[in-house]
């Protein structure tokens, strides 16, 4: 019987007292079976019955934890319930009981959602810890991170707290899931960490001829998110630490020179400089068809260029371009006008 069933039994018994009576009766059966398994272990059937006994023990723990969680939640003791769920999840993770641990992890989120707990670093670190222990291929992990980011946004409609994005990015980086790590770094404020990850990503998976494209994409995407500071930090750190890039500026790669000039132009805010820069470096910008889309967006944000009335793309590409930053609908009117041209940052 899985812990999901345990959850239903506890929550569907009508009251905490009825649930407690049910669990007491069931626990006697469980303890009897554990004793039977122990006896069989002594009689030589060790591996089989030890495994069965361990499974029973884990389900017994699930029952006890869920009962106490139900009591705390019914009494409004959300912090106590959250701590209980978190400790229980860590225990199950330590014994590789992924399903039970994932269920308790979701209950940690439920307690946060139902309480008035404010977003704090310790809570974000706890959520990131649970995420790091989950099986990378489990569907529960996807659901968990989605809910965690939604809670961390505080109902603002944004894409999640930057600190949580940073912690998730570091975990995914350790797992060598570079593309997902880059996504979360982009929504953090850790430009240096992003640059270090990109150096490793480029060295491990990229071609030598594309070393400039890894950082160019990141800088343009940071600027599309109006994060000038991280854009500058990621460019400086990457170009200093990448073993295949000679020290600059100026650089051997024209695309790197363009990014350098672009960052200077953003600080100046002069449209003529931006326009001439884009025209002069068109051969380099044509290496990726998304570069000009990013630059259209940057022109709107930093140089006062009016947004396009209609998208030049349709179909699948148009959907991709509008998929990521469309959450700006919950922002105020002025912010919504600034974000009227969503760009895909994958």
Short mmCIF file of C-alpha atoms in Angstrom, two decimals, residues 164-321:
data_model
loop_
_atom_site.label_atom_id
_atom_site.label_comp_id
_atom_site.label_asym_id
_atom_site.label_seq_id
_atom_site.Cartn_x
_atom_site.Cartn_y
_atom_site.Cartn_z
CA UNK A 164 15.34 29.72 -5.66
CA UNK A 165 16.24 29.87 -9.36
CA UNK A 166 19.90 30.15 -8.39
CA UNK A 167 19.73 27.12 -6.08
CA UNK A 168 17.92 25.06 -8.71
CA UNK A 169 20.47 26.10 -11.34
CA UNK A 170 23.36 24.93 -9.16
CA UNK A 171 21.73 21.53 -8.60
CA UNK A 172 21.08 21.05 -12.31
CA UNK A 173 24.63 22.16 -13.09
CA UNK A 174 25.99 19.44 -10.78
CA UNK A 175 23.80 16.95 -12.66
CA UNK A 176 25.29 18.27 -15.93
CA UNK A 177 21.84 19.29 -17.12
CA UNK A 178 23.32 22.43 -18.62
CA UNK A 179 20.36 23.66 -20.65
CA UNK A 180 17.96 23.56 -17.69
CA UNK A 181 20.63 25.05 -15.45
CA UNK A 182 21.07 27.95 -17.87
CA UNK A 183 17.33 28.64 -17.85
CA UNK A 184 17.29 28.99 -14.06
CA UNK A 185 20.50 31.04 -13.97
CA UNK A 186 18.85 33.48 -16.37
CA UNK A 187 16.08 34.08 -13.86
CA UNK A 188 18.49 34.49 -10.97
CA UNK A 189 20.91 37.33 -10.28
CA UNK A 190 24.00 35.10 -10.28
CA UNK A 191 25.86 36.22 -13.38
CA UNK A 192 29.17 34.83 -12.16
CA UNK A 193 27.73 31.37 -11.48
CA UNK A 194 26.06 31.40 -14.88
CA UNK A 195 29.36 32.28 -16.56
CA UNK A 196 31.23 29.48 -14.81
CA UNK A 197 28.54 27.00 -15.81
CA UNK A 198 28.70 28.21 -19.42
CA UNK A 199 32.47 27.79 -19.51
CA UNK A 200 32.04 24.16 -18.47
CA UNK A 201 29.08 23.70 -20.82
CA UNK A 202 30.99 25.09 -23.79
CA UNK A 203 34.11 23.07 -23.03
CA UNK A 204 32.19 19.81 -22.51
CA UNK A 205 29.48 19.97 -25.18
CA UNK A 206 30.25 22.79 -27.62
CA UNK A 207 32.44 23.28 -30.67
CA UNK A 208 35.50 25.48 -30.42
CA UNK A 209 34.06 27.71 -33.15
CA UNK A 210 30.99 28.39 -30.98
CA UNK A 211 32.67 29.60 -27.78
CA UNK A 212 31.49 33.16 -28.49
CA UNK A 213 27.90 32.08 -29.13
CA UNK A 214 27.43 30.56 -25.67
CA UNK A 215 28.02 33.85 -23.90
CA UNK A 216 26.41 36.02 -26.58
CA UNK A 217 23.10 34.23 -26.16
CA UNK A 218 23.25 34.55 -22.37
CA UNK A 219 24.06 38.27 -22.46
CA UNK A 220 21.27 39.04 -24.92
CA UNK A 221 18.78 37.03 -22.87
CA UNK A 222 19.79 38.75 -19.61
CA UNK A 223 19.25 42.10 -21.33
CA UNK A 224 15.84 40.96 -22.56
CA UNK A 225 15.01 40.36 -18.90
CA UNK A 226 16.25 43.89 -18.07
CA UNK A 227 19.12 42.54 -16.00
CA UNK A 228 22.04 44.71 -17.12
CA UNK A 229 24.21 43.86 -14.13
CA UNK A 230 24.13 40.10 -14.64
CA UNK A 231 24.61 40.58 -18.40
CA UNK A 232 27.83 42.49 -17.77
CA UNK A 233 29.07 40.07 -15.11
CA UNK A 234 28.45 36.96 -17.21
CA UNK A 235 30.28 38.48 -20.18
CA UNK A 236 33.30 39.62 -18.18
CA UNK A 237 33.63 36.38 -16.21
CA UNK A 238 33.14 34.12 -19.22
CA UNK A 239 35.66 35.91 -21.44
CA UNK A 240 38.22 35.94 -18.64
CA UNK A 241 37.89 32.28 -17.68
CA UNK A 242 37.25 30.46 -20.95
CA UNK A 243 40.48 28.74 -22.03
CA UNK A 244 39.73 29.22 -25.75
CA UNK A 245 39.24 33.00 -25.57
CA UNK A 246 42.23 35.30 -25.73
CA UNK A 247 42.20 38.21 -23.34
CA UNK A 248 40.41 41.31 -24.49
CA UNK A 249 38.78 43.58 -25.39
CA UNK A 250 39.21 43.79 -28.27
CA UNK A 251 38.66 40.12 -29.03
CA UNK A 252 39.55 37.92 -31.96
CA UNK A 253 35.89 36.92 -32.36
CA UNK A 254 33.77 39.71 -33.90
CA UNK A 255 30.67 38.57 -32.02
CA UNK A 256 32.40 39.14 -28.69
CA UNK A 257 33.37 42.64 -29.79
CA UNK A 258 29.74 43.30 -30.69
CA UNK A 259 28.56 42.19 -27.23
CA UNK A 260 31.21 44.39 -25.60
CA UNK A 261 30.09 47.43 -27.59
CA UNK A 262 26.44 46.60 -26.96
CA UNK A 263 26.92 46.64 -23.19
CA UNK A 264 28.59 50.05 -23.48
CA UNK A 265 25.75 51.29 -25.71
CA UNK A 266 23.11 50.12 -23.23
CA UNK A 267 24.76 52.26 -20.57
CA UNK A 268 24.76 55.26 -22.92
CA UNK A 269 21.20 54.77 -24.18
CA UNK A 270 21.78 56.42 -27.58
CA UNK A 271 19.65 54.96 -30.35
CA UNK A 272 21.99 56.01 -33.16
CA UNK A 273 24.89 54.12 -31.59
CA UNK A 274 22.73 51.03 -31.18
CA UNK A 275 21.47 51.21 -34.76
CA UNK A 276 24.93 51.61 -36.31
CA UNK A 277 26.31 48.83 -34.12
CA UNK A 278 23.64 46.38 -35.26
CA UNK A 279 24.17 47.30 -38.91
CA UNK A 280 27.94 46.93 -38.79
CA UNK A 281 27.85 43.51 -37.17
CA UNK A 282 25.09 41.92 -39.27
CA UNK A 283 27.41 39.18 -40.64
CA UNK A 284 28.06 37.98 -37.08
CA UNK A 285 24.44 38.41 -36.02
CA UNK A 286 23.23 36.20 -38.87
CA UNK A 287 24.91 33.20 -37.24
CA UNK A 288 21.79 32.75 -35.11
CA UNK A 289 18.38 33.90 -36.39
CA UNK A 290 17.28 34.66 -32.82
CA UNK A 291 19.88 37.40 -32.30
CA UNK A 292 17.89 40.03 -34.18
CA UNK A 293 14.75 39.09 -32.25
CA UNK A 294 16.63 39.64 -29.00
CA UNK A 295 17.99 42.95 -30.30
CA UNK A 296 14.50 44.14 -31.25
CA UNK A 297 13.49 43.54 -27.67
CA UNK A 298 16.62 45.24 -26.30
CA UNK A 299 15.96 48.23 -28.55
CA UNK A 300 12.51 48.62 -27.00
CA UNK A 301 13.77 48.30 -23.42
CA UNK A 302 16.86 50.49 -23.50
CA UNK A 303 16.70 52.73 -26.58
CA UNK A 304 13.05 53.69 -26.91
CA UNK A 305 12.38 51.74 -30.10
CA UNK A 306 8.59 51.26 -30.51
CA UNK A 307 7.40 47.64 -30.44
CA UNK A 308 6.45 45.91 -33.63
CA UNK A 309 2.72 45.96 -34.39
CA UNK A 310 2.68 42.38 -35.60
CA UNK A 311 5.08 39.50 -35.16
CA UNK A 312 7.18 38.63 -38.21
CA UNK A 313 6.92 34.98 -37.24
CA UNK A 314 3.97 32.64 -37.13
CA UNK A 315 3.23 29.02 -36.40
CA UNK A 316 5.59 27.09 -34.16
CA UNK A 317 8.31 29.73 -34.02
CA UNK A 318 5.79 32.41 -33.13
CA UNK A 319 4.51 30.26 -30.29
CA UNK A 320 8.03 29.77 -29.01
CA UNK A 321 8.70 33.49 -29.06
#
